[in-house]
PDB file of C-alpha atoms and ligand atoms in Angstrom:
ATOM      1  CA  UNK A   1     145.515 183.535 212.324  1.00 95.00           C
ATOM      2  CA  UNK A   2     143.309 180.945 214.034  1.00 97.00           C
ATOM      3  CA  UNK A   3     140.608 179.710 211.658  1.00 98.00           C
ATOM      4  CA  UNK A   4     137.525 177.703 212.569  1.00 98.00           C
ATOM      5  CA  UNK A   5     136.759 175.213 209.775  1.00 98.00           C
ATOM      6  CA  UNK A   6     133.177 173.965 210.008  1.00 98.00           C
ATOM      7  CA  UNK A   7     132.010 171.293 207.593  1.00 98.00           C
ATOM      8  CA  UNK A   8     129.635 168.481 206.771  1.00 98.00           C
ATOM      9  CA  UNK A   9     130.065 165.705 204.255  1.00 98.00           C
ATOM     10  CA  UNK A  10     127.897 162.891 202.953  1.00 96.00           C
ATOM     11  CA  UNK A  11     130.204 161.069 200.531  1.00 94.00           C
ATOM     12  CA  UNK A  12     133.587 162.272 201.857  1.00 96.00           C
ATOM     13  CA  UNK A  13     134.675 164.918 199.300  1.00 98.00           C
ATOM     14  CA  UNK A  14     133.913 167.905 201.557  1.00 98.00           C
ATOM     15  CA  UNK A  15     135.891 166.241 204.358  1.00 98.00           C
ATOM     16  CA  UNK A  16     138.830 165.993 201.946  1.00 98.00           C
ATOM     17  CA  UNK A  17     138.330 169.671 201.115  1.00 98.00           C
ATOM     18  CA  UNK A  18     138.162 170.657 204.811  1.00 98.00           C
ATOM     19  CA  UNK A  19     141.290 168.602 205.574  1.00 98.00           C
ATOM     20  CA  UNK A  20     143.072 170.174 202.599  1.00 98.00           C
ATOM     21  CA  UNK A  21     142.201 173.640 203.990  1.00 98.00           C
ATOM     22  CA  UNK A  22     143.506 172.539 207.412  1.00 98.00           C
ATOM     23  CA  UNK A  23     146.839 171.408 205.882  1.00 98.00           C
ATOM     24  CA  UNK A  24     147.094 174.559 203.761  1.00 98.00           C
ATOM     25  CA  UNK A  25     146.537 176.799 206.796  1.00 98.00           C
ATOM     26  CA  UNK A  26     149.107 174.905 208.885  1.00 98.00           C
ATOM     27  CA  UNK A  27     151.667 174.951 206.053  1.00 98.00           C
ATOM     28  CA  UNK A  28     151.246 178.741 206.005  1.00 97.00           C
ATOM     29  CA  UNK A  29     151.817 179.219 209.745  1.00 96.00           C
ATOM     30  CA  UNK A  30     148.141 179.520 210.680  1.00 97.00           C
ATOM     31  CA  UNK A  31     146.045 177.378 213.012  1.00 97.00           C
ATOM     32  CA  UNK A  32     142.905 175.410 212.129  1.00 97.00           C
ATOM     33  CA  UNK A  33     140.179 174.330 214.559  1.00 96.00           C
ATOM     34  CA  UNK A  34     138.062 171.637 212.894  1.00 97.00           C
ATOM     35  CA  UNK A  35     134.359 171.022 213.530  1.00 97.00           C
ATOM     36  CA  UNK A  36     132.614 168.112 211.792  1.00 97.00           C
ATOM     37  CA  UNK A  37     128.967 169.101 212.268  1.00 97.00           C
ATOM     38  CA  UNK A  38     127.894 165.459 212.121  1.00 95.00           C
ATOM     39  CA  UNK A  39     129.674 164.998 215.484  1.00 93.00           C
ATOM     40  CA  UNK A  40     129.783 168.584 216.824  1.00 91.00           C
ATOM     41  CA  UNK A  41     131.382 169.550 220.157  1.00 88.00           C
ATOM     42  CA  UNK A  42     128.927 170.587 222.903  1.00 83.00           C
ATOM     43  CA  UNK A  43     129.969 174.223 222.915  1.00 83.00           C
ATOM     44  CA  UNK A  44     131.571 176.771 220.631  1.00 85.00           C
ATOM     45  CA  UNK A  45     133.887 179.519 221.805  1.00 86.00           C
ATOM     46  CA  UNK A  46     135.022 182.016 219.205  1.00 88.00           C
ATOM     47  CA  UNK A  47     137.092 184.103 221.659  1.00 89.00           C
ATOM     48  CA  UNK A  48     140.361 182.914 220.131  1.00 92.00           C
ATOM     49  CA  UNK A  49     139.049 182.588 216.549  1.00 96.00           C
ATOM     50  CA  UNK A  50     139.972 185.143 213.858  1.00 96.00           C
ATOM     51  CA  UNK A  51     137.876 183.839 210.981  1.00 97.00           C
ATOM     52  CA  UNK A  52     135.475 181.105 209.889  1.00 98.00           C
ATOM     53  CA  UNK A  53     135.463 178.839 206.844  1.00 98.00           C
ATOM     54  CA  UNK A  54     132.268 176.817 206.469  1.00 98.00           C
ATOM     55  CA  UNK A  55     132.148 174.038 203.840  1.00 98.00           C
ATOM     56  CA  UNK A  56     129.242 171.891 202.717  1.00 98.00           C
ATOM     57  CA  UNK A  57     128.114 169.841 199.713  1.00 98.00           C
ATOM     58  CA  UNK A  58     124.922 170.265 197.704  1.00 98.00           C
ATOM     59  CA  UNK A  59     122.818 167.114 197.831  1.00 96.00           C
ATOM     60  CA  UNK A  60     119.520 167.183 195.956  1.00 93.00           C
ATOM     61  CA  UNK A  61     119.348 170.956 195.984  1.00 96.00           C
ATOM     62  CA  UNK A  62     120.272 171.580 199.640  1.00 98.00           C
ATOM     63  CA  UNK A  63     123.139 171.488 202.124  1.00 98.00           C
ATOM     64  CA  UNK A  64     123.222 168.686 204.746  1.00 98.00           C
ATOM     65  CA  UNK A  65     120.868 169.127 207.710  1.00 98.00           C
ATOM     66  CA  UNK A  66     123.633 168.770 210.388  1.00 98.00           C
ATOM     67  CA  UNK A  67     125.482 171.745 208.827  1.00 98.00           C
ATOM     68  CA  UNK A  68     122.307 173.824 208.579  1.00 98.00           C
ATOM     69  CA  UNK A  69     121.366 173.042 212.201  1.00 97.00           C
ATOM     70  CA  UNK A  70     124.843 173.779 213.565  1.00 96.00           C
ATOM     71  CA  UNK A  71     125.210 177.092 211.711  1.00 97.00           C
ATOM     72  CA  UNK A  72     121.676 178.176 212.662  1.00 97.00           C
ATOM     73  CA  UNK A  73     122.302 177.305 216.328  1.00 95.00           C
ATOM     74  CA  UNK A  74     125.575 179.298 216.420  1.00 95.00           C
ATOM     75  CA  UNK A  75     124.720 182.112 214.013  1.00 96.00           C
ATOM     76  CA  UNK A  76     125.332 184.854 216.590  1.00 95.00           C
ATOM     77  CA  UNK A  77     128.855 183.666 217.453  1.00 94.00           C
ATOM     78  CA  UNK A  78     129.651 183.005 213.776  1.00 96.00           C
ATOM     79  CA  UNK A  79     128.444 186.428 212.633  1.00 95.00           C
ATOM     80  CA  UNK A  80     130.839 188.072 215.128  1.00 94.00           C
ATOM     81  CA  UNK A  81     133.836 187.041 212.968  1.00 95.00           C
ATOM     82  CA  UNK A  82     134.602 187.289 209.242  1.00 96.00           C
ATOM     83  CA  UNK A  83     133.377 184.106 207.583  1.00 97.00           C
ATOM     84  CA  UNK A  84     133.365 182.543 204.109  1.00 98.00           C
ATOM     85  CA  UNK A  85     131.473 179.636 202.609  1.00 98.00           C
ATOM     86  CA  UNK A  86     132.871 176.842 200.435  1.00 98.00           C
ATOM     87  CA  UNK A  87     129.958 175.351 198.539  1.00 98.00           C
ATOM     88  CA  UNK A  88     130.776 171.937 197.007  1.00 98.00           C
ATOM     89  CA  UNK A  89     128.706 170.674 194.089  1.00 97.00           C
ATOM     90  CA  UNK A  90     128.700 168.955 190.750  1.00 95.00           C
ATOM     91  CA  UNK A  91     127.165 172.049 189.163  1.00 95.00           C
ATOM     92  CA  UNK A  92     130.389 173.979 189.864  1.00 96.00           C
ATOM     93  CA  UNK A  93     132.213 171.584 187.505  1.00 94.00           C
ATOM     94  CA  UNK A  94     130.160 172.883 184.561  1.00 92.00           C
ATOM     95  CA  UNK A  95     129.277 176.175 182.931  1.00 91.00           C
ATOM     96  CA  UNK A  96     125.529 175.957 182.384  1.00 91.00           C
ATOM     97  CA  UNK A  97     124.136 179.420 183.245  1.00 94.00           C
ATOM     98  CA  UNK A  98     120.764 178.044 184.409  1.00 93.00           C
ATOM     99  CA  UNK A  99     122.417 175.465 186.691  1.00 93.00           C
ATOM    100  CA  UNK A 100     124.658 178.188 188.157  1.00 96.00           C
ATOM    101  CA  UNK A 101     121.650 180.408 188.833  1.00 97.00           C
ATOM    102  CA  UNK A 102     120.016 177.530 190.697  1.00 97.00           C
ATOM    103  CA  UNK A 103     123.271 176.917 192.624  1.00 97.00           C
ATOM    104  CA  UNK A 104     123.432 180.581 193.675  1.00 97.00           C
ATOM    105  CA  UNK A 105     119.822 180.350 194.874  1.00 98.00           C
ATOM    106  CA  UNK A 106     120.597 177.186 196.885  1.00 98.00           C
ATOM    107  CA  UNK A 107     123.563 178.943 198.520  1.00 97.00           C
ATOM    108  CA  UNK A 108     121.553 182.110 199.254  1.00 97.00           C
ATOM    109  CA  UNK A 109     118.787 179.946 200.724  1.00 98.00           C
ATOM    110  CA  UNK A 110     121.331 178.411 203.131  1.00 98.00           C
ATOM    111  CA  UNK A 111     122.037 181.894 204.516  1.00 98.00           C
ATOM    112  CA  UNK A 112     118.344 182.832 204.686  1.00 98.00           C
ATOM    113  CA  UNK A 113     117.590 179.601 206.553  1.00 97.00           C
ATOM    114  CA  UNK A 114     120.489 179.764 209.000  1.00 98.00           C
ATOM    115  CA  UNK A 115     120.833 183.536 209.463  1.00 98.00           C
ATOM    116  CA  UNK A 116     124.586 183.297 208.724  1.00 98.00           C
ATOM    117  CA  UNK A 117     125.861 185.522 205.916  1.00 97.00           C
ATOM    118  CA  UNK A 118     129.415 184.862 204.692  1.00 97.00           C
ATOM    119  CA  UNK A 119     131.468 187.717 203.244  1.00 96.00           C
ATOM    120  CA  UNK A 120     132.105 185.599 200.150  1.00 96.00           C
ATOM    121  CA  UNK A 121     131.371 182.200 198.633  1.00 98.00           C
ATOM    122  CA  UNK A 122     133.759 179.873 196.809  1.00 98.00           C
ATOM    123  CA  UNK A 123     132.104 177.307 194.563  1.00 98.00           C
ATOM    124  CA  UNK A 124     134.264 174.190 194.544  1.00 98.00           C
ATOM    125  CA  UNK A 125     133.507 171.376 192.129  1.00 98.00           C
ATOM    126  CA  UNK A 126     133.047 168.097 193.987  1.00 97.00           C
ATOM    127  CA  UNK A 127     133.414 164.484 192.906  1.00 97.00           C
ATOM    128  CA  UNK A 128     131.470 161.608 191.455  1.00 96.00           C
ATOM    129  CA  UNK A 129     132.348 158.468 193.402  1.00 95.00           C
ATOM    130  CA  UNK A 130     130.260 156.035 191.369  1.00 96.00           C
ATOM    131  CA  UNK A 131     132.190 152.970 192.536  1.00 95.00           C
ATOM    132  CA  UNK A 132     131.289 153.798 196.166  1.00 94.00           C
ATOM    133  CA  UNK A 133     127.548 154.441 195.603  1.00 94.00           C
ATOM    134  CA  UNK A 134     124.867 151.849 196.186  1.00 94.00           C
ATOM    135  CA  UNK A 135     122.549 150.960 193.311  1.00 95.00           C
ATOM    136  CA  UNK A 136     120.029 153.741 194.001  1.00 94.00           C
ATOM    137  CA  UNK A 137     122.650 156.475 194.401  1.00 93.00           C
ATOM    138  CA  UNK A 138     124.470 155.353 191.271  1.00 95.00           C
ATOM    139  CA  UNK A 139     121.216 155.544 189.304  1.00 94.00           C
ATOM    140  CA  UNK A 140     120.291 158.951 190.762  1.00 93.00           C
ATOM    141  CA  UNK A 141     123.770 160.468 190.236  1.00 93.00           C
ATOM    142  CA  UNK A 142     123.895 159.174 186.660  1.00 94.00           C
ATOM    143  CA  UNK A 143     120.670 161.102 186.001  1.00 93.00           C
ATOM    144  CA  UNK A 144     121.976 164.265 187.750  1.00 91.00           C
ATOM    145  CA  UNK A 145     125.314 163.978 185.898  1.00 93.00           C
ATOM    146  CA  UNK A 146     123.586 163.537 182.559  1.00 91.00           C
ATOM    147  CA  UNK A 147     121.585 166.734 183.162  1.00 88.00           C
ATOM    148  CA  UNK A 148     124.809 168.609 183.965  1.00 86.00           C
ATOM    149  CA  UNK A 149     126.842 167.157 181.055  1.00 86.00           C
ATOM    150  CA  UNK A 150     129.100 165.389 183.583  1.00 92.00           C
ATOM    151  CA  UNK A 151     130.531 161.871 183.024  1.00 94.00           C
ATOM    152  CA  UNK A 152     128.003 159.031 183.250  1.00 95.00           C
ATOM    153  CA  UNK A 153     130.339 156.028 182.964  1.00 96.00           C
ATOM    154  CA  UNK A 154     129.685 154.509 186.382  1.00 95.00           C
ATOM    155  CA  UNK A 155     132.677 152.170 186.250  1.00 95.00           C
ATOM    156  CA  UNK A 156     134.988 155.105 187.129  1.00 94.00           C
ATOM    157  CA  UNK A 157     135.225 157.790 189.842  1.00 96.00           C
ATOM    158  CA  UNK A 158     135.811 161.428 188.910  1.00 97.00           C
ATOM    159  CA  UNK A 159     137.234 164.300 190.970  1.00 97.00           C
ATOM    160  CA  UNK A 160     136.691 167.845 189.717  1.00 97.00           C
ATOM    161  CA  UNK A 161     137.982 169.882 192.671  1.00 98.00           C
ATOM    162  CA  UNK A 162     140.457 172.599 191.673  1.00 98.00           C
ATOM    163  CA  UNK A 163     142.808 172.524 194.678  1.00 98.00           C
ATOM    164  CA  UNK A 164     144.872 175.496 193.467  1.00 98.00           C
ATOM    165  CA  UNK A 165     141.770 177.701 193.178  1.00 98.00           C
ATOM    166  CA  UNK A 166     140.752 176.628 196.687  1.00 98.00           C
ATOM    167  CA  UNK A 167     144.181 177.566 198.072  1.00 98.00           C
ATOM    168  CA  UNK A 168     143.965 181.001 196.412  1.00 98.00           C
ATOM    169  CA  UNK A 169     140.533 181.562 197.949  1.00 98.00           C
ATOM    170  CA  UNK A 170     141.710 180.570 201.449  1.00 98.00           C
ATOM    171  CA  UNK A 171     144.837 182.695 201.083  1.00 97.00           C
ATOM    172  CA  UNK A 172     142.806 185.744 199.979  1.00 97.00           C
ATOM    173  CA  UNK A 173     140.375 185.309 202.862  1.00 97.00           C
ATOM    174  CA  UNK A 174     143.074 185.030 205.527  1.00 97.00           C
ATOM    175  CA  UNK A 175     144.835 188.106 204.184  1.00 95.00           C
ATOM    176  CA  UNK A 176     141.552 190.093 204.186  1.00 91.00           C
ATOM    177  CA  UNK A 177     140.596 189.168 207.768  1.00 93.00           C
ATOM    178  CA  UNK A 178     142.125 192.246 209.476  1.00 89.00           C
ATOM    179  CA  UNK A 179     140.285 194.593 207.066  1.00 87.00           C
ATOM    180  CA  UNK A 180     136.957 192.757 207.254  1.00 82.00           C
ATOM    181  CA  UNK A 181     137.139 192.311 211.046  1.00 79.00           C
ATOM    182  CA  UNK A 182     137.498 196.077 211.414  1.00 77.00           C
ATOM    183  CA  UNK A 183     134.115 196.549 209.727  1.00 77.00           C
ATOM    184  CA  UNK A 184     132.118 194.048 211.838  1.00 74.00           C
TER     185      UNK A 184
HETATM  186  C1  FMN B   1     122.776 161.807 196.393  1.00 82.90           C
HETATM  187  C2  FMN B   1     123.493 162.968 195.750  1.00 82.90           C
HETATM  188  C3  FMN B   1     122.779 164.082 195.346  1.00 82.90           C
HETATM  189  C4  FMN B   1     123.450 165.170 194.735  1.00 82.90           C
HETATM  190  N1  FMN B   1     122.741 166.280 194.343  1.00 82.90           N
HETATM  191  C5  FMN B   1     123.392 167.314 193.747  1.00 82.90           C
HETATM  192  C6  FMN B   1     122.672 168.480 193.340  1.00 82.90           C
HETATM  193  O1  FMN B   1     121.467 168.609 193.531  1.00 82.90           O
HETATM  194  N2  FMN B   1     123.368 169.477 192.732  1.00 82.90           N
HETATM  195  C7  FMN B   1     124.731 169.398 192.513  1.00 82.90           C
HETATM  196  O2  FMN B   1     125.304 170.317 191.936  1.00 82.90           O
HETATM  197  N3  FMN B   1     125.439 168.319 192.922  1.00 82.90           N
HETATM  198  C8  FMN B   1     124.802 167.281 193.524  1.00 82.90           C
HETATM  199  N4  FMN B   1     125.503 166.181 193.947  1.00 82.90           N
HETATM  200  C9  FMN B   1     126.967 166.170 193.753  1.00 82.90           C
HETATM  201  C10 FMN B   1     127.674 166.440 195.078  1.00 82.90           C
HETATM  202  O3  FMN B   1     127.548 167.793 195.467  1.00 82.90           O
HETATM  203  C11 FMN B   1     129.147 166.057 194.905  1.00 82.90           C
HETATM  204  O4  FMN B   1     129.198 164.675 194.622  1.00 82.90           O
HETATM  205  C12 FMN B   1     129.974 166.372 196.130  1.00 82.90           C
HETATM  206  O5  FMN B   1     131.332 166.039 195.843  1.00 82.90           O
HETATM  207  C13 FMN B   1     129.472 165.614 197.349  1.00 82.90           C
HETATM  208  O6  FMN B   1     130.193 166.028 198.471  1.00 82.90           O
HETATM  209  P1  FMN B   1     130.394 165.069 199.730  1.00 82.90           P
HETATM  210  O7  FMN B   1     131.259 163.916 199.212  1.00 82.90           O
HETATM  211  O8  FMN B   1     131.113 165.887 200.715  1.00 82.90           O
HETATM  212  O9  FMN B   1     129.055 164.605 200.169  1.00 82.90           O
HETATM  213  C14 FMN B   1     124.861 165.113 194.549  1.00 82.90           C
HETATM  214  C15 FMN B   1     125.572 163.973 194.990  1.00 82.90           C
HETATM  215  C16 FMN B   1     124.919 162.907 195.577  1.00 82.90           C
HETATM  216  C17 FMN B   1     125.712 161.698 196.023  1.00 82.90           C
END
């Protein structure tokens, strides 16, 4: 299968996730075509693409503008192939029902705004990279983390991503492509 992996990152964790997906696909005899929506190519051809994985992080209740713009601009091409969304957030590291409800609303809003509806969504827990944040970010993330019962010791970085769960999701999607494609 030839998979288009579209992503945006602000602090780097979603790039790591996208690159992990790329490696996983290649290790399993598939092909990955990478698009960083911060520096997108001029055109998009999906002629040779079998499926789409779109990944983006939640930052202050929304996905990055470059990702939203790119997906909105190419929604027709993207909707012509089976596609899934990998939503990266701190909320996904916890189990607060209210926070999860908000996260589901943020993800649904992304589809309403862009007009792109994935066949399924994987919620990946992201990272807290306190040692890389400037003073303002560190302060803001400490407040967000406190609200979500996440670590607030800013002298350490924390990674919550479950790489095995991500691999299972990608594997399931790739295997389902022939079935889903038949229904589009
Ligand atoms: C400025 C900032 C705002 C954030 N806002 C939220 C938020 O509203 N909800 C949430 O669940 N996670 C939030 N996070 C956590 C990020 O989703 C998490 O750190 C993720 O790993 C960031 O991905 P990136 O490194 O690809 O940008 C925020 C992180 C930062 C740095």
